[in-house]
PDB file of C-alpha atoms in Angstrom:
ATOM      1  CA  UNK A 932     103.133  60.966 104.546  1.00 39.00           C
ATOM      2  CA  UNK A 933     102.561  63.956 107.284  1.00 43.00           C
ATOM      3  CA  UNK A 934     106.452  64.436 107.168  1.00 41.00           C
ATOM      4  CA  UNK A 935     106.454  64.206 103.120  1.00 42.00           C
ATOM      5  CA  UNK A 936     103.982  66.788 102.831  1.00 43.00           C
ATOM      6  CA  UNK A 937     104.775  69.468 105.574  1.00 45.00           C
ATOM      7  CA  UNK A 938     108.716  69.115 104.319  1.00 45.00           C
ATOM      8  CA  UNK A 939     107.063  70.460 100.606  1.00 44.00           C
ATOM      9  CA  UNK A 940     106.744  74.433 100.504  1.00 44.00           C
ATOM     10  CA  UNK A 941     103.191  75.671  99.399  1.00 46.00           C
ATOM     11  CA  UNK A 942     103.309  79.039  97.962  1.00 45.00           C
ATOM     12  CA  UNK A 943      99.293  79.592  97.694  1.00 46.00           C
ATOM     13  CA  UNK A 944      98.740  82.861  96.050  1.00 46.00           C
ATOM     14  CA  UNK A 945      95.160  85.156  95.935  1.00 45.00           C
ATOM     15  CA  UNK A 946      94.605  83.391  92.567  1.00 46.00           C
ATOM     16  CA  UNK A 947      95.066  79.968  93.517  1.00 46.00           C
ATOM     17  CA  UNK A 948      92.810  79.850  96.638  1.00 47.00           C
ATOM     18  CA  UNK A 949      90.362  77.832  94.973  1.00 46.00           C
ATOM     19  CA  UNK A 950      93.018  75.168  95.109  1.00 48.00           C
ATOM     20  CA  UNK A 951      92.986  74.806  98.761  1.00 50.00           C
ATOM     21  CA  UNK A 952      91.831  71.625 100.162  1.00 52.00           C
ATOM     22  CA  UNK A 953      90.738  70.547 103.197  1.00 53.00           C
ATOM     23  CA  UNK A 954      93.832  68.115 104.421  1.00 54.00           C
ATOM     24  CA  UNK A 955      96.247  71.171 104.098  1.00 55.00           C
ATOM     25  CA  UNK A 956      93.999  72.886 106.899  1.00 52.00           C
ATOM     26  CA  UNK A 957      94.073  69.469 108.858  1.00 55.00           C
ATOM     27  CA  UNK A 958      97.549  69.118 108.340  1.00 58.00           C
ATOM     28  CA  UNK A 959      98.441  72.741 109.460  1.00 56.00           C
ATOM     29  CA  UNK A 960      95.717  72.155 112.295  1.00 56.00           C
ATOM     30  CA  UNK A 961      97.723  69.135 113.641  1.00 58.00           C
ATOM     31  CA  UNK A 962     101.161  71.229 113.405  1.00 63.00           C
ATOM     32  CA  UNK A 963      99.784  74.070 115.470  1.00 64.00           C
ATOM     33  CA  UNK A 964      98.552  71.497 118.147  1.00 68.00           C
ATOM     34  CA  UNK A 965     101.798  69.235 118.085  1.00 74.00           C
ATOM     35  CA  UNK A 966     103.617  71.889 119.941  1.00 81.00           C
ATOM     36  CA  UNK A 967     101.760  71.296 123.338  1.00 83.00           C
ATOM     37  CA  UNK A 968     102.866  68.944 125.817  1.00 88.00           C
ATOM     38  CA  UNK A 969     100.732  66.715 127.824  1.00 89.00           C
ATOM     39  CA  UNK A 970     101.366  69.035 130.499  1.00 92.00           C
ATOM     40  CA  UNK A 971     100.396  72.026 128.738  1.00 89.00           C
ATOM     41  CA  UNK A 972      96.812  70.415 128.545  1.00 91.00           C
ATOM     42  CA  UNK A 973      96.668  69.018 131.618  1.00 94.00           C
ATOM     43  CA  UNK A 974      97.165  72.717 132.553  1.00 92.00           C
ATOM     44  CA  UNK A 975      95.041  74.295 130.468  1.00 91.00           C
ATOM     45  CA  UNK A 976      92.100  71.474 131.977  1.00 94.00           C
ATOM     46  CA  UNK A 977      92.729  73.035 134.930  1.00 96.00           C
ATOM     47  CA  UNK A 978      92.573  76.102 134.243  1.00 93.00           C
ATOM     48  CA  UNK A 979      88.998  75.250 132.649  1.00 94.00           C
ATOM     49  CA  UNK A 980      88.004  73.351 135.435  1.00 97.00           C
ATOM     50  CA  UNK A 981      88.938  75.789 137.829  1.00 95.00           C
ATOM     51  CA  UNK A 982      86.942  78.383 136.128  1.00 94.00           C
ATOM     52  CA  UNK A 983      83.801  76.386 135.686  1.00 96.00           C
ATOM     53  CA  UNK A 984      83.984  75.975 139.405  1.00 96.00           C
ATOM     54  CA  UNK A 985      83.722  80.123 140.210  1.00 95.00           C
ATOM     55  CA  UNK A 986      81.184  80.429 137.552  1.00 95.00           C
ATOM     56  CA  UNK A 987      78.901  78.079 139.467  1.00 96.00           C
ATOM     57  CA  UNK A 988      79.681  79.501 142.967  1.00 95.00           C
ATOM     58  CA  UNK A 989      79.071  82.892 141.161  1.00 94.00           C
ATOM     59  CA  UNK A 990      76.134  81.898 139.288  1.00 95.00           C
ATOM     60  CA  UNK A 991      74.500  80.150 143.310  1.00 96.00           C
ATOM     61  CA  UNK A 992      75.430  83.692 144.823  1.00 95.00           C
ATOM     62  CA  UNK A 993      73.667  85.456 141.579  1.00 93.00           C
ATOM     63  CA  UNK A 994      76.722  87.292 139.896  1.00 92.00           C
ATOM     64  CA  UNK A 995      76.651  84.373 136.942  1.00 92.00           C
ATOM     65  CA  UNK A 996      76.564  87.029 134.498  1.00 94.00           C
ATOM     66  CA  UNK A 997      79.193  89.377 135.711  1.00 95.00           C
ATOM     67  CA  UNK A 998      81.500  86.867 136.245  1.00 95.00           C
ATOM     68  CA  UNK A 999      81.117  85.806 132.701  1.00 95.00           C
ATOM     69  CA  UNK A1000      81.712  88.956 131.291  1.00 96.00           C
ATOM     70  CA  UNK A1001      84.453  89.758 133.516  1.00 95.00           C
ATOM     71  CA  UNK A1002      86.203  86.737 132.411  1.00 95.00           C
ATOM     72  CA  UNK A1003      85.660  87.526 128.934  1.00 95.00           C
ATOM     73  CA  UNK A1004      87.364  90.883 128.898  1.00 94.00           C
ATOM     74  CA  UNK A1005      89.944  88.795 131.064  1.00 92.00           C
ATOM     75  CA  UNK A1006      90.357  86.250 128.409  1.00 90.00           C
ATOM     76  CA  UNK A1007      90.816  88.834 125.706  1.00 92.00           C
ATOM     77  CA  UNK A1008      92.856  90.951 127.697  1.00 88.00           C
ATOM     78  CA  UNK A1009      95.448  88.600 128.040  1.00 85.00           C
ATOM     79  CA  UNK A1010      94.762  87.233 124.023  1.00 83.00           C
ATOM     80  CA  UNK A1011      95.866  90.017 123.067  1.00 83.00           C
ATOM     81  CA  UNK A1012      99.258  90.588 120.677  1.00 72.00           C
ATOM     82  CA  UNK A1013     101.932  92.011 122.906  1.00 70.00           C
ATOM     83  CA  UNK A1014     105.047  91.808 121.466  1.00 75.00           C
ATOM     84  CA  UNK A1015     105.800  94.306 118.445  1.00 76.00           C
ATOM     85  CA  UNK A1016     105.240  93.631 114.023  1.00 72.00           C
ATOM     86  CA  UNK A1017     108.421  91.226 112.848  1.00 76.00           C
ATOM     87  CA  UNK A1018     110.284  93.449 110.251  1.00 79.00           C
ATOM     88  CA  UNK A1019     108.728  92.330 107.118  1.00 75.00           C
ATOM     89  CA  UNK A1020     105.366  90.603 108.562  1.00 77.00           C
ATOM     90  CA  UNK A1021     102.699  91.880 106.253  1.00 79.00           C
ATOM     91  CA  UNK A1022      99.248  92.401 107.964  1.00 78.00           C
ATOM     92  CA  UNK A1023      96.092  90.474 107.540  1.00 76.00           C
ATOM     93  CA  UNK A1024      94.130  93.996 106.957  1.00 76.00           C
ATOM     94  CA  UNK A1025      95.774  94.606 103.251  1.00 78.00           C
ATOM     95  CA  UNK A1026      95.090  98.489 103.777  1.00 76.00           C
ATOM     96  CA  UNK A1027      97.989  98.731 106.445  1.00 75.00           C
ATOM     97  CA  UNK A1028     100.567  96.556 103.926  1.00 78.00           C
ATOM     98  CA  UNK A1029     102.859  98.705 101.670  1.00 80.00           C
ATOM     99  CA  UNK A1030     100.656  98.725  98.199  1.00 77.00           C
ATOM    100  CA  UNK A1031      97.991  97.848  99.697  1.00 75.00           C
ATOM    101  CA  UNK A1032      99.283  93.865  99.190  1.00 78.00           C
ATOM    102  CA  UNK A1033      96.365  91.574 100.412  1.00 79.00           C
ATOM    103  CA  UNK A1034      97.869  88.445 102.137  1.00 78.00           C
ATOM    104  CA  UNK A1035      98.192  84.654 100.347  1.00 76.00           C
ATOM    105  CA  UNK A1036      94.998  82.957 100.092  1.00 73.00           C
ATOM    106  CA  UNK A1037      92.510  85.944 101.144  1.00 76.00           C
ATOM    107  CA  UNK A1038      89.580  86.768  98.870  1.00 75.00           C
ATOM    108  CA  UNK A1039      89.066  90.117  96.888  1.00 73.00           C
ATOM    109  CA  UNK A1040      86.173  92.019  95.407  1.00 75.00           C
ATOM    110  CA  UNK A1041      87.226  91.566  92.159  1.00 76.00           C
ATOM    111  CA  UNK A1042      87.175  87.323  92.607  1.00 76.00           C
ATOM    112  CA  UNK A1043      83.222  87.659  93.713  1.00 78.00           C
ATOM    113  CA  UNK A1044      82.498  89.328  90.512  1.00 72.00           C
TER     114      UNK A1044
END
């Protein structure tokens, strides 16, 4: 059934968003996560593990808090988009699209009314 339903295309537009259910966000959920290896979160337990460790040697030497926020710009640092805008990817902000074109499934002013 997983392979039935992600093979099917779903145009959602602005209008239709009250049609959205909950197993299309499960099923687009388990799609995003399927493309990790068991390595990839063995790593990233690591990497978790590794940083739990400094924040409690940090927090016994009384830097807890500095280390925390240090990590945080860290962690959105390297979040951060770095390669360019695909030709034809439309923004999720619909004031930088051409028209002004909000994106599929977003909510307007005019739908809270």
């Amino acid at each position: 059934e997983m392979r039935r339903r992600t093979g099917q295309s779903s145009n959602v537009s602005s209008s239709a968003s009250t049609d959205f259910i909950d197993e299309d966000l499960q099923t687009s959920s388990f799609m995003f996560y399927a493309n990790y290896t068991t390595l990839d979160w063995v790593s990233l337990g690591l990497k978790c593990l590794m940083w739990l460790l400094l924040f409690k040697v940090f927090i016994l030497i009384e830097f807890g808090a500095v280390f925390f926020i240090f990590s945080a710009f860290i962690f959105i640092w390297f979040t951060l988009r770095s390669e360019p805008k695909k030709k034809g990817e439309v923004s999720a902000y619909s004031v930088f699209n051409p028209d002004c074109k909000a994106i599929d499934g977003s909510y307007t002013a005019e739908q809270f009314e």
